[in-house]
mmCIF file of C-alpha atoms in Angstrom:
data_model
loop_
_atom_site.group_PDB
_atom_site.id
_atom_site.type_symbol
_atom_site.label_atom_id
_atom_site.label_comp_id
_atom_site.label_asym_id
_atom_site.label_seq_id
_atom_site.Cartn_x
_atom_site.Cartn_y
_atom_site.Cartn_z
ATOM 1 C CA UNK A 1 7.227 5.630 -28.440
ATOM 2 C CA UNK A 2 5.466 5.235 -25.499
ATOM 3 C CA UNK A 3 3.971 1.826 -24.111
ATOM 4 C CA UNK A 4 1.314 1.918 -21.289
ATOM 5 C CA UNK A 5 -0.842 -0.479 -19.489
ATOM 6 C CA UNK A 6 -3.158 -0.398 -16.227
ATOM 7 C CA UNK A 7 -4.402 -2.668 -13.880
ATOM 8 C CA UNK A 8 -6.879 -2.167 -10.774
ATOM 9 C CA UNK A 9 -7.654 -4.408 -7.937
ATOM 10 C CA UNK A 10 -10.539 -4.321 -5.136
ATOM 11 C CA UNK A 11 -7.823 -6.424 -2.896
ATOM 12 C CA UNK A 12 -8.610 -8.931 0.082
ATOM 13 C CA UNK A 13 -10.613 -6.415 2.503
ATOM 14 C CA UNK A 14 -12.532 -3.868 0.529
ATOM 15 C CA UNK A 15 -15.854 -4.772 -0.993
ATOM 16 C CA UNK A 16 -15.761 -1.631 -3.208
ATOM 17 C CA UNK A 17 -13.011 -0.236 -5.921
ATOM 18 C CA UNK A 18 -12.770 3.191 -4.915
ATOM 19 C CA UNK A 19 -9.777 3.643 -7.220
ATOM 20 C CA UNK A 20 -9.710 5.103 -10.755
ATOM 21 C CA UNK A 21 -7.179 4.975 -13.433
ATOM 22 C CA UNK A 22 -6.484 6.398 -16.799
ATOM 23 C CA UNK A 23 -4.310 5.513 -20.069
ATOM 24 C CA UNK A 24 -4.668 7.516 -22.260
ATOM 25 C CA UNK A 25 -2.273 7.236 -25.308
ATOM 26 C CA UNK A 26 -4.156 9.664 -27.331
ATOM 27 C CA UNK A 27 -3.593 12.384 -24.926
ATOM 28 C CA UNK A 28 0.103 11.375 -23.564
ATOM 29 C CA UNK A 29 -2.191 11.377 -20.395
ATOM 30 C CA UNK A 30 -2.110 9.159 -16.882
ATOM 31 C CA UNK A 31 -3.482 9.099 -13.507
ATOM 32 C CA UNK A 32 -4.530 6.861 -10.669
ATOM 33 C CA UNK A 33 -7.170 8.345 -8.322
ATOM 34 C CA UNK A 34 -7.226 6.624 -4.920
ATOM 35 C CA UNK A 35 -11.362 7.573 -3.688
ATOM 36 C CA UNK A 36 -11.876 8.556 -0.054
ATOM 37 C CA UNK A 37 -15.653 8.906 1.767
ATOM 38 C CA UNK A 38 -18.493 7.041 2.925
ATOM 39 C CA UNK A 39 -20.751 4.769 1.340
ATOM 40 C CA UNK A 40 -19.358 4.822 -2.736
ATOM 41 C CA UNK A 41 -18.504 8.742 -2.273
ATOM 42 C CA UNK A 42 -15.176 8.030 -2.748
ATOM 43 C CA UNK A 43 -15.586 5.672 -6.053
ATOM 44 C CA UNK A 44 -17.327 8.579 -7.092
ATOM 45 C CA UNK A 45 -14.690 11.562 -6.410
ATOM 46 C CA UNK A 46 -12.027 9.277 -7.939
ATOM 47 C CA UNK A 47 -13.739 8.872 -10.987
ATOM 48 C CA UNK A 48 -15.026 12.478 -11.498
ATOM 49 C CA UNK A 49 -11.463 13.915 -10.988
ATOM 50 C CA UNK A 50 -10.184 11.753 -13.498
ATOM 51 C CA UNK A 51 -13.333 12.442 -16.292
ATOM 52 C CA UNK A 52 -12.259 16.130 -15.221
ATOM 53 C CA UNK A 53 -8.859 15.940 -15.187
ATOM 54 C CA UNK A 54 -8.788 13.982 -19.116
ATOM 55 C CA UNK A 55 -11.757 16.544 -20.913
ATOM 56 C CA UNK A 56 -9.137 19.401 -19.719
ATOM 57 C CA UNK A 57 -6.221 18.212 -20.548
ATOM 58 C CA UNK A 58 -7.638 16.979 -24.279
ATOM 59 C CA UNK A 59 -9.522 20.302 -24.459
ATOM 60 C CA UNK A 60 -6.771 22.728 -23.991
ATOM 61 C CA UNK A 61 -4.009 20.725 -26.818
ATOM 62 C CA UNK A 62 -6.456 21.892 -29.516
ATOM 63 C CA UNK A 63 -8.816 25.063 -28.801
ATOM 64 C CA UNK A 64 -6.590 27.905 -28.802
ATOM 65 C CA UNK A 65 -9.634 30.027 -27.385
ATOM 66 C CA UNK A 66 -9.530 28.027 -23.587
ATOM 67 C CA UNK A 67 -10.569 29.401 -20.705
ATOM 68 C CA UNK A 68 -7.735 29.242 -18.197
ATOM 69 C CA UNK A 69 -9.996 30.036 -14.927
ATOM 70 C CA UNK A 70 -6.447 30.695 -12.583
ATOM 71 C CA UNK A 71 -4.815 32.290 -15.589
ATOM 72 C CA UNK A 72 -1.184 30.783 -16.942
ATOM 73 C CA UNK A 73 1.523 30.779 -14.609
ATOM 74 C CA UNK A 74 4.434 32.425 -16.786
ATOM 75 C CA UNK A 75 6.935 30.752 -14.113
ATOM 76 C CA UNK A 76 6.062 27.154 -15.330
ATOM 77 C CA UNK A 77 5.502 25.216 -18.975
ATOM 78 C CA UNK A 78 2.792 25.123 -20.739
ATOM 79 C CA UNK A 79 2.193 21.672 -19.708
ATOM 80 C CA UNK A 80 2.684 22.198 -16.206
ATOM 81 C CA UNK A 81 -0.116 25.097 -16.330
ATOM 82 C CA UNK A 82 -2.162 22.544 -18.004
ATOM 83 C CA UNK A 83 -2.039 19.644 -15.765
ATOM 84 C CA UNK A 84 -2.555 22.357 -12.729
ATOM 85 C CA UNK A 85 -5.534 23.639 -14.311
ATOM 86 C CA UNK A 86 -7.197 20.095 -15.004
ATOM 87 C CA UNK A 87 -6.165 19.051 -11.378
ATOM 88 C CA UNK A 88 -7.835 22.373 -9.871
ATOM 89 C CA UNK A 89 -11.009 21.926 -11.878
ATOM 90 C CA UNK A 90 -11.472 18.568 -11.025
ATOM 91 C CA UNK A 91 -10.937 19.970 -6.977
ATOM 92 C CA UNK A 92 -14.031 21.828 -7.357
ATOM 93 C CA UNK A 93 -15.954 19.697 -9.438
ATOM 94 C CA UNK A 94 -15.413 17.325 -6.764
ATOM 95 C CA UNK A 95 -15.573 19.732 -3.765
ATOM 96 C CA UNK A 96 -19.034 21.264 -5.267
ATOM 97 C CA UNK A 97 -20.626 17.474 -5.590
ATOM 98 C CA UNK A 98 -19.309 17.030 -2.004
ATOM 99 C CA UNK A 99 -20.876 20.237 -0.883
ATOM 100 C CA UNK A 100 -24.286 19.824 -2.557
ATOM 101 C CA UNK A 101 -25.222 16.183 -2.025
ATOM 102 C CA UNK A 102 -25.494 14.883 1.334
ATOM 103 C CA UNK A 103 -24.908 11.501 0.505
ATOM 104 C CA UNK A 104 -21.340 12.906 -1.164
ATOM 105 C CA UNK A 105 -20.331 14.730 1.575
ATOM 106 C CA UNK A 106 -16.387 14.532 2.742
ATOM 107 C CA UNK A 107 -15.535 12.572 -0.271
ATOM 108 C CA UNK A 108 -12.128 13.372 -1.691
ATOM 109 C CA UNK A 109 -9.616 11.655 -4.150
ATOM 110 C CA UNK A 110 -5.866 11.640 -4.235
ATOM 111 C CA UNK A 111 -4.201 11.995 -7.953
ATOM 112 C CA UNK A 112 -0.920 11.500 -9.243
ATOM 113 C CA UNK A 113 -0.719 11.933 -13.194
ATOM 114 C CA UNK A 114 1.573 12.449 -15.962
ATOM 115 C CA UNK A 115 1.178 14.522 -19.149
ATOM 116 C CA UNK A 116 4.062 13.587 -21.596
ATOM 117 C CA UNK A 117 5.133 15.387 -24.606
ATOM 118 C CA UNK A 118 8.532 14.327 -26.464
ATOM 119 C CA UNK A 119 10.882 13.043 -23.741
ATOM 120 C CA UNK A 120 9.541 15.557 -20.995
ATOM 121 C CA UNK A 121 7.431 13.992 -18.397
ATOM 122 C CA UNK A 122 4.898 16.461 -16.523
ATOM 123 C CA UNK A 123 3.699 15.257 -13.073
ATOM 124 C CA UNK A 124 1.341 16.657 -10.709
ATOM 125 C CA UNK A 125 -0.108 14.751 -7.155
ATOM 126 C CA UNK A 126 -2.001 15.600 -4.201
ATOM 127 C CA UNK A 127 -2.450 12.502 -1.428
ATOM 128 C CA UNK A 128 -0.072 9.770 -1.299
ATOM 129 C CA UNK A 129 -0.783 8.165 -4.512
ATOM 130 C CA UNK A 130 3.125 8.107 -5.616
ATOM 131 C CA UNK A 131 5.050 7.986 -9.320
ATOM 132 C CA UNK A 132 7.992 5.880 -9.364
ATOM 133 C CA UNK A 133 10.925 5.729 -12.134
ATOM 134 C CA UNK A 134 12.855 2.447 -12.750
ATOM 135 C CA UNK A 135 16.193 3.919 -14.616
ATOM 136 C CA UNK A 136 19.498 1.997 -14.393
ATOM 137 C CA UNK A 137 18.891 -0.751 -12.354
ATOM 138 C CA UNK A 138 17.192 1.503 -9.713
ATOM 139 C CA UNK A 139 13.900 2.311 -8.200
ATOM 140 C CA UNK A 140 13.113 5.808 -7.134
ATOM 141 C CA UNK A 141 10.056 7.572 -6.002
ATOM 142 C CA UNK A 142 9.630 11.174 -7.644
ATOM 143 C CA UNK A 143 6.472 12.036 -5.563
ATOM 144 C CA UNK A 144 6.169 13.101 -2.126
ATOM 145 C CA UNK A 145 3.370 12.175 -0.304
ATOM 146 C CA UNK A 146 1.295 14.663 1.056
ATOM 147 C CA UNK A 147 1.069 12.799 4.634
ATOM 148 C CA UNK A 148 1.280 13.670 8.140
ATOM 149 C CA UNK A 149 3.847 11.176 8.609
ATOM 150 C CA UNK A 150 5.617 12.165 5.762
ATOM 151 C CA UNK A 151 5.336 15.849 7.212
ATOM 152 C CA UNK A 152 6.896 14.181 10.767
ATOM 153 C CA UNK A 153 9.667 12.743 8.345
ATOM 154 C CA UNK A 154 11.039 16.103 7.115
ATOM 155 C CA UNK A 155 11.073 17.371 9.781
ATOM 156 C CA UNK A 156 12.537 14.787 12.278
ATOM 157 C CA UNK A 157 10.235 13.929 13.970
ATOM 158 C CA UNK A 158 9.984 9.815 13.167
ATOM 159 C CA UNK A 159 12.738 8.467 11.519
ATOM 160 C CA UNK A 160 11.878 5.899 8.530
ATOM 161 C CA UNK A 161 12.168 2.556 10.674
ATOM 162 C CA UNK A 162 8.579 3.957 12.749
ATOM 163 C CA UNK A 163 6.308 4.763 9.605
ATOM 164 C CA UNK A 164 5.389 1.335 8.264
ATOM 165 C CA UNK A 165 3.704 0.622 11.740
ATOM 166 C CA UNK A 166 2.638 4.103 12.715
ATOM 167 C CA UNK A 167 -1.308 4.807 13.775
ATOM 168 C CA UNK A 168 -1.382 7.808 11.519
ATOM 169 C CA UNK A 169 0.318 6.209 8.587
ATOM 170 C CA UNK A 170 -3.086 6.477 6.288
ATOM 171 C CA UNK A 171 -3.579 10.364 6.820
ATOM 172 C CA UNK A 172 -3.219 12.794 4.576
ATOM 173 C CA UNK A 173 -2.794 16.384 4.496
ATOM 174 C CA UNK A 174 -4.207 16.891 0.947
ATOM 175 C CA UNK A 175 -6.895 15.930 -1.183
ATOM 176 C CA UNK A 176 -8.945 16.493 -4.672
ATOM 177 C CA UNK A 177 -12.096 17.827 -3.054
ATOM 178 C CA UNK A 178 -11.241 18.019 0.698
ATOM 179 C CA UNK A 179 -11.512 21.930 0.004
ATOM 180 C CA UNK A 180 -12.630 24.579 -2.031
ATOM 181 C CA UNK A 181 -8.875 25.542 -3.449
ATOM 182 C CA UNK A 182 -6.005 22.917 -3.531
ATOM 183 C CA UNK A 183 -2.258 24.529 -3.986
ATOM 184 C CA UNK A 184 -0.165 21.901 -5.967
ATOM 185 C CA UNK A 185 2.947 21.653 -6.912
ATOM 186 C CA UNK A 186 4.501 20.526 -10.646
ATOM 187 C CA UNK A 187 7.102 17.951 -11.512
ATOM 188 C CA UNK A 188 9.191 17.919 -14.634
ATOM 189 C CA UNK A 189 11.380 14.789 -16.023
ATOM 190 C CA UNK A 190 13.376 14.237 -18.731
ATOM 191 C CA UNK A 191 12.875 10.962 -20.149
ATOM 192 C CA UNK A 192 15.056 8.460 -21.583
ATOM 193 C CA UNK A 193 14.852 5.358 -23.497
ATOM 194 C CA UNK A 194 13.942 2.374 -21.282
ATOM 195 C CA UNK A 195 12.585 4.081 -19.114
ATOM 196 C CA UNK A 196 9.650 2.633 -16.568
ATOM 197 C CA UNK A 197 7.236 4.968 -14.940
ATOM 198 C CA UNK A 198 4.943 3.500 -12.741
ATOM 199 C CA UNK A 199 1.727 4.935 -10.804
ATOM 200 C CA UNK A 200 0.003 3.720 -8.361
ATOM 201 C CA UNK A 201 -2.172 3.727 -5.247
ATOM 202 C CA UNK A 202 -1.053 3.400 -1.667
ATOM 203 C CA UNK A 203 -2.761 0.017 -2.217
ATOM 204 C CA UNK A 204 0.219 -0.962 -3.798
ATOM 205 C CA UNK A 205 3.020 0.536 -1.941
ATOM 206 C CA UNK A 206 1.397 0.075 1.430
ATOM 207 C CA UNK A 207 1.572 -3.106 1.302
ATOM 208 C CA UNK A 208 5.288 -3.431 -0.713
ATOM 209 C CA UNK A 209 8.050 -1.464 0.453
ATOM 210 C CA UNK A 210 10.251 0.071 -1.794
ATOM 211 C CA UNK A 211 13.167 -3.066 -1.402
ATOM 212 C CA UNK A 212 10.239 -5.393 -2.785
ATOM 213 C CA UNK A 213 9.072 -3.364 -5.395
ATOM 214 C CA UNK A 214 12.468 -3.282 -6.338
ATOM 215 C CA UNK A 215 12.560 -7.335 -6.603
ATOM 216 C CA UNK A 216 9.399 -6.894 -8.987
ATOM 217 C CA UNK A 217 10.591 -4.237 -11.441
ATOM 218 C CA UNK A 218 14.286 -5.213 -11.593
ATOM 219 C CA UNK A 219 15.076 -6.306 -13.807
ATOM 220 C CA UNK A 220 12.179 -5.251 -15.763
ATOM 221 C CA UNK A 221 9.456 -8.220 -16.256
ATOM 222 C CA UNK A 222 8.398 -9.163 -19.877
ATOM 223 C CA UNK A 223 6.083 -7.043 -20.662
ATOM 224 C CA UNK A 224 3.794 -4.202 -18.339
ATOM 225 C CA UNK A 225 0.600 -6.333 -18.534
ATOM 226 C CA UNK A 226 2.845 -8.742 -16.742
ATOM 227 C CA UNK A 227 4.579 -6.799 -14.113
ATOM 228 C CA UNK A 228 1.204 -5.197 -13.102
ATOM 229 C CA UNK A 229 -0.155 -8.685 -12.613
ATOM 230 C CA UNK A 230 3.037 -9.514 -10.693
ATOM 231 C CA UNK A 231 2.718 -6.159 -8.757
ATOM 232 C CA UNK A 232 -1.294 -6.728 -7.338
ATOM 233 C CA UNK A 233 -0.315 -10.154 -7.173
ATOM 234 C CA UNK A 234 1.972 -9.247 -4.529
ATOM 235 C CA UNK A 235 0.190 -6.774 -2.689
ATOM 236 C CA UNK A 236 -2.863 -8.965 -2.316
ATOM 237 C CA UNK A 237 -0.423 -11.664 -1.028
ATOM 238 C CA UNK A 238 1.192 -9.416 1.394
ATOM 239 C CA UNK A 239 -2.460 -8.775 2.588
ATOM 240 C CA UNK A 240 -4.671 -6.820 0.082
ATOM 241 C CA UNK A 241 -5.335 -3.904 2.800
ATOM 242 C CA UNK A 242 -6.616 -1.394 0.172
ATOM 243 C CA UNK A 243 -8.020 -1.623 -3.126
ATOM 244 C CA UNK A 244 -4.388 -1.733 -5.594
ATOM 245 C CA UNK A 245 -4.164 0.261 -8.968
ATOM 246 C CA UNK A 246 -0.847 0.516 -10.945
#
Protein backbone atom coordinates (compact mmCIF):
# COMPACT_ATOMS: atom_id res chain seq x y z
CA UNK A 1 0.00 0.00 0.00
CA UNK A 2 1.02 3.15 -0.96
CA UNK A 3 0.52 6.51 1.11
CA UNK A 4 0.97 9.92 -0.67
CA UNK A 5 0.54 13.50 0.15
CA UNK A 6 1.53 16.99 -1.54
CA UNK A 7 2.11 20.28 -0.52
CA UNK A 8 2.95 23.59 -2.62
CA UNK A 9 4.20 26.88 -1.51
CA UNK A 10 4.49 30.43 -3.38
CA UNK A 11 7.54 31.10 -0.71
CA UNK A 12 8.84 34.61 0.60
CA UNK A 13 9.82 36.27 -2.93
CA UNK A 14 7.56 35.08 -5.67
CA UNK A 15 4.15 36.60 -6.10
CA UNK A 16 3.08 33.73 -8.42
CA UNK A 17 3.04 29.65 -7.93
CA UNK A 18 4.54 28.60 -11.00
CA UNK A 19 4.79 25.05 -9.64
CA UNK A 20 2.43 22.11 -10.27
CA UNK A 21 2.00 18.87 -8.54
CA UNK A 22 0.16 15.66 -8.88
CA UNK A 23 -1.07 12.61 -6.55
CA UNK A 24 -2.59 10.55 -8.08
CA UNK A 25 -3.41 7.23 -6.22
CA UNK A 26 -5.71 6.04 -8.83
CA UNK A 27 -3.07 5.99 -11.39
CA UNK A 28 0.13 4.99 -9.09
CA UNK A 29 1.05 8.44 -10.68
CA UNK A 30 3.36 11.62 -9.33
CA UNK A 31 5.01 14.65 -10.49
CA UNK A 32 6.09 18.12 -9.50
CA UNK A 33 6.44 20.60 -12.40
CA UNK A 34 8.66 23.57 -11.52
CA UNK A 35 7.12 26.52 -14.42
CA UNK A 36 9.69 28.71 -16.16
CA UNK A 37 8.72 32.08 -18.48
CA UNK A 38 7.46 35.44 -18.33
CA UNK A 39 4.44 36.87 -17.07
CA UNK A 40 2.27 33.38 -15.77
CA UNK A 41 3.84 31.38 -18.90
CA UNK A 42 5.48 29.31 -16.70
CA UNK A 43 2.32 28.52 -14.23
CA UNK A 44 0.94 27.65 -17.38
CA UNK A 45 3.65 25.09 -18.93
CA UNK A 46 3.79 23.47 -15.46
CA UNK A 47 0.34 22.79 -15.33
CA UNK A 48 -0.23 21.65 -18.98
CA UNK A 49 2.67 19.09 -18.73
CA UNK A 50 1.22 17.67 -15.82
CA UNK A 51 -2.77 17.56 -17.34
CA UNK A 52 -0.64 15.91 -20.28
CA UNK A 53 1.52 13.88 -18.59
CA UNK A 54 -1.73 12.22 -16.15
CA UNK A 55 -4.53 11.79 -19.41
CA UNK A 56 -1.47 9.62 -20.95
CA UNK A 57 -0.44 7.80 -18.45
CA UNK A 58 -4.36 6.87 -17.35
CA UNK A 59 -5.12 6.45 -21.07
CA UNK A 60 -2.60 3.92 -22.04
CA UNK A 61 -3.31 1.30 -18.55
CA UNK A 62 -6.69 0.59 -20.19
CA UNK A 63 -7.11 1.10 -24.15
CA UNK A 64 -5.20 -1.57 -25.65
CA UNK A 65 -5.70 0.28 -29.12
CA UNK A 66 -3.13 3.53 -28.00
CA UNK A 67 -1.38 5.39 -30.18
CA UNK A 68 2.28 5.28 -29.21
CA UNK A 69 3.43 8.42 -31.50
CA UNK A 70 7.57 7.38 -30.90
CA UNK A 71 6.62 3.73 -31.03
CA UNK A 72 7.66 1.27 -27.85
CA UNK A 73 11.13 1.05 -27.04
CA UNK A 74 11.63 -2.90 -26.79
CA UNK A 75 14.94 -2.02 -24.68
CA UNK A 76 12.85 -0.62 -21.70
CA UNK A 77 9.42 -1.71 -19.61
CA UNK A 78 6.35 -1.09 -20.43
CA UNK A 79 6.14 1.49 -17.86
CA UNK A 80 9.18 3.17 -18.72
CA UNK A 81 7.81 3.55 -22.49
CA UNK A 82 4.81 4.92 -20.88
CA UNK A 83 6.06 7.57 -18.68
CA UNK A 84 8.49 8.60 -21.83
CA UNK A 85 5.63 8.89 -24.00
CA UNK A 86 3.43 11.08 -21.52
CA UNK A 87 6.63 13.21 -20.79
CA UNK A 88 7.28 13.72 -24.71
CA UNK A 89 3.68 14.64 -25.39
CA UNK A 90 3.44 16.98 -22.81
CA UNK A 91 7.07 18.59 -24.51
CA UNK A 92 5.13 19.45 -27.46
CA UNK A 93 1.98 20.30 -26.08
CA UNK A 94 3.92 22.72 -24.24
CA UNK A 95 6.49 23.65 -26.95
CA UNK A 96 3.42 24.18 -29.58
CA UNK A 97 1.51 26.67 -26.91
CA UNK A 98 4.97 28.33 -26.57
CA UNK A 99 5.37 28.58 -30.28
CA UNK A 100 1.87 29.84 -31.15
CA UNK A 101 1.04 32.41 -28.48
CA UNK A 102 3.17 35.29 -28.05
CA UNK A 103 2.33 35.92 -24.68
CA UNK A 104 3.59 31.99 -24.02
CA UNK A 105 6.61 32.27 -25.65
CA UNK A 106 9.96 30.63 -23.91
CA UNK A 107 7.90 29.06 -21.28
CA UNK A 108 9.14 25.66 -20.20
CA UNK A 109 8.59 23.29 -17.14
CA UNK A 110 10.91 20.89 -15.43
CA UNK A 111 9.23 17.33 -14.33
CA UNK A 112 10.27 14.67 -12.20
CA UNK A 113 7.50 11.84 -11.79
CA UNK A 114 6.97 8.41 -10.72
CA UNK A 115 4.68 5.70 -12.15
CA UNK A 116 4.51 2.76 -9.60
CA UNK A 117 3.24 -0.64 -10.17
CA UNK A 118 3.82 -3.48 -7.38
CA UNK A 119 7.14 -2.64 -5.69
CA UNK A 120 8.79 -1.19 -8.98
CA UNK A 121 9.13 2.49 -9.01
CA UNK A 122 9.36 4.16 -12.65
CA UNK A 123 10.98 7.65 -12.74
CA UNK A 124 11.50 10.00 -15.44
CA UNK A 125 12.92 14.02 -15.05
CA UNK A 126 14.08 16.71 -17.17
CA UNK A 127 15.34 20.14 -15.15
CA UNK A 128 16.48 19.96 -11.71
CA UNK A 129 13.33 19.09 -10.05
CA UNK A 130 14.98 15.96 -8.06
CA UNK A 131 13.40 12.45 -6.43
CA UNK A 132 14.87 11.52 -3.26
CA UNK A 133 14.63 7.99 -1.32
CA UNK A 134 14.82 7.86 2.53
CA UNK A 135 15.80 3.92 3.07
CA UNK A 136 17.74 2.85 6.19
CA UNK A 137 18.41 5.76 7.97
CA UNK A 138 19.70 7.49 4.76
CA UNK A 139 18.89 10.16 2.31
CA UNK A 140 19.79 9.76 -1.29
CA UNK A 141 19.00 11.60 -4.41
CA UNK A 142 18.12 9.21 -7.47
CA UNK A 143 17.83 12.12 -10.01
CA UNK A 144 20.40 14.02 -11.68
CA UNK A 145 19.83 17.35 -12.45
CA UNK A 146 19.97 18.40 -15.80
CA UNK A 147 22.19 21.65 -14.90
CA UNK A 148 25.11 23.35 -16.19
CA UNK A 149 26.66 23.16 -12.94
CA UNK A 150 25.82 19.80 -12.51
CA UNK A 151 27.37 19.24 -16.12
CA UNK A 152 30.75 21.27 -14.59
CA UNK A 153 30.44 18.63 -11.66
CA UNK A 154 30.97 15.48 -13.77
CA UNK A 155 33.22 16.58 -15.34
CA UNK A 156 35.58 18.41 -12.86
CA UNK A 157 35.23 21.32 -13.44
CA UNK A 158 33.76 22.81 -9.81
CA UNK A 159 34.04 20.64 -7.10
CA UNK A 160 30.80 20.44 -4.70
CA UNK A 161 32.01 23.12 -2.02
CA UNK A 162 31.53 26.07 -5.23
CA UNK A 163 27.87 25.13 -6.40
CA UNK A 164 25.68 26.40 -3.57
CA UNK A 165 27.10 29.99 -4.31
CA UNK A 166 27.75 29.71 -8.01
CA UNK A 167 26.16 32.54 -10.59
CA UNK A 168 24.94 29.81 -12.85
CA UNK A 169 23.54 27.60 -10.17
CA UNK A 170 19.69 28.15 -11.52
CA UNK A 171 20.45 27.05 -15.24
CA UNK A 172 19.42 24.31 -16.81
CA UNK A 173 20.25 22.37 -19.75
CA UNK A 174 16.77 20.78 -20.20
CA UNK A 175 13.29 21.55 -20.19
CA UNK A 176 9.46 20.36 -20.98
CA UNK A 177 8.91 22.77 -23.85
CA UNK A 178 12.30 24.53 -24.30
CA UNK A 179 12.29 22.50 -27.72
CA UNK A 180 10.51 20.72 -30.19
CA UNK A 181 12.00 17.03 -29.09
CA UNK A 182 13.31 16.35 -25.49
CA UNK A 183 15.63 12.99 -25.14
CA UNK A 184 15.01 11.60 -21.55
CA UNK A 185 16.24 9.15 -19.77
CA UNK A 186 14.23 6.31 -17.43
CA UNK A 187 14.78 5.29 -13.85
CA UNK A 188 13.76 2.01 -12.33
CA UNK A 189 13.57 1.16 -8.36
CA UNK A 190 12.70 -1.56 -6.50
CA UNK A 191 10.75 -0.68 -3.61
CA UNK A 192 10.63 -1.83 -0.18
CA UNK A 193 8.52 -1.53 2.78
CA UNK A 194 9.09 1.79 4.59
CA UNK A 195 10.15 3.26 2.11
CA UNK A 196 9.95 7.37 1.61
CA UNK A 197 10.04 8.87 -1.81
CA UNK A 198 9.98 12.36 -1.94
CA UNK A 199 9.64 14.97 -4.98
CA UNK A 200 10.17 18.15 -5.12
CA UNK A 201 11.13 21.49 -6.66
CA UNK A 202 14.47 23.21 -6.50
CA UNK A 203 12.39 25.45 -4.21
CA UNK A 204 12.92 23.02 -1.73
CA UNK A 205 16.36 21.76 -2.12
CA UNK A 206 17.78 25.13 -3.04
CA UNK A 207 17.25 26.37 -0.15
CA UNK A 208 18.04 22.91 2.15
CA UNK A 209 21.01 21.03 1.46
CA UNK A 210 20.99 17.53 1.50
CA UNK A 211 22.60 17.36 5.49
CA UNK A 212 19.29 19.36 6.46
CA UNK A 213 16.94 17.53 4.62
CA UNK A 214 18.40 14.76 6.24
CA UNK A 215 17.56 16.35 9.88
CA UNK A 216 13.83 16.63 8.50
CA UNK A 217 13.21 13.12 7.14
CA UNK A 218 15.28 11.15 9.68
CA UNK A 219 13.92 9.74 11.38
CA UNK A 220 10.79 9.84 9.51
CA UNK A 221 8.18 12.57 10.97
CA UNK A 222 4.62 11.36 11.97
CA UNK A 223 2.92 11.36 9.21
CA UNK A 224 3.70 12.99 5.29
CA UNK A 225 1.16 15.83 5.75
CA UNK A 226 3.51 16.65 8.55
CA UNK A 227 6.93 16.35 7.16
CA UNK A 228 5.82 18.39 4.07
CA UNK A 229 4.72 21.13 6.43
CA UNK A 230 8.05 20.72 8.24
CA UNK A 231 9.88 20.64 4.82
CA UNK A 232 8.30 24.31 3.27
CA UNK A 233 8.45 25.34 6.68
CA UNK A 234 12.05 25.18 6.44
CA UNK A 235 12.73 26.35 3.15
CA UNK A 236 10.69 29.49 3.63
CA UNK A 237 12.74 29.99 6.86
CA UNK A 238 15.98 29.51 5.19
CA UNK A 239 14.66 32.27 2.78
CA UNK A 240 11.71 31.19 0.52
CA UNK A 241 13.84 32.02 -2.82
CA UNK A 242 11.48 30.03 -5.12
CA UNK A 243 8.07 28.92 -4.97
CA UNK A 244 8.51 25.12 -2.81
CA UNK A 245 6.46 21.94 -3.85
CA UNK A 246 7.13 18.48 -2.24
Amino acid sequence: MIEAFGRTDVGRRRKINEDSYLVSPEASLYAVCDGMGGHNAGEVASKMAIETIAAFVERSAVEKEITWPWGLDANVTFDANRLKTAIRLANARVFQAADNREELAGMGTTVVAALVTGDVMTIGSAGDSRCYLVRGGELRQLTRDDSWVSAALGEGILNSDDVEHHPLRNVITKAVGARDTIDLDVLEHQLQPGDVVMLCSDGLHGMLNDQELGRILLPSPGSLEEATARLVDAANEAGGRDNVTV
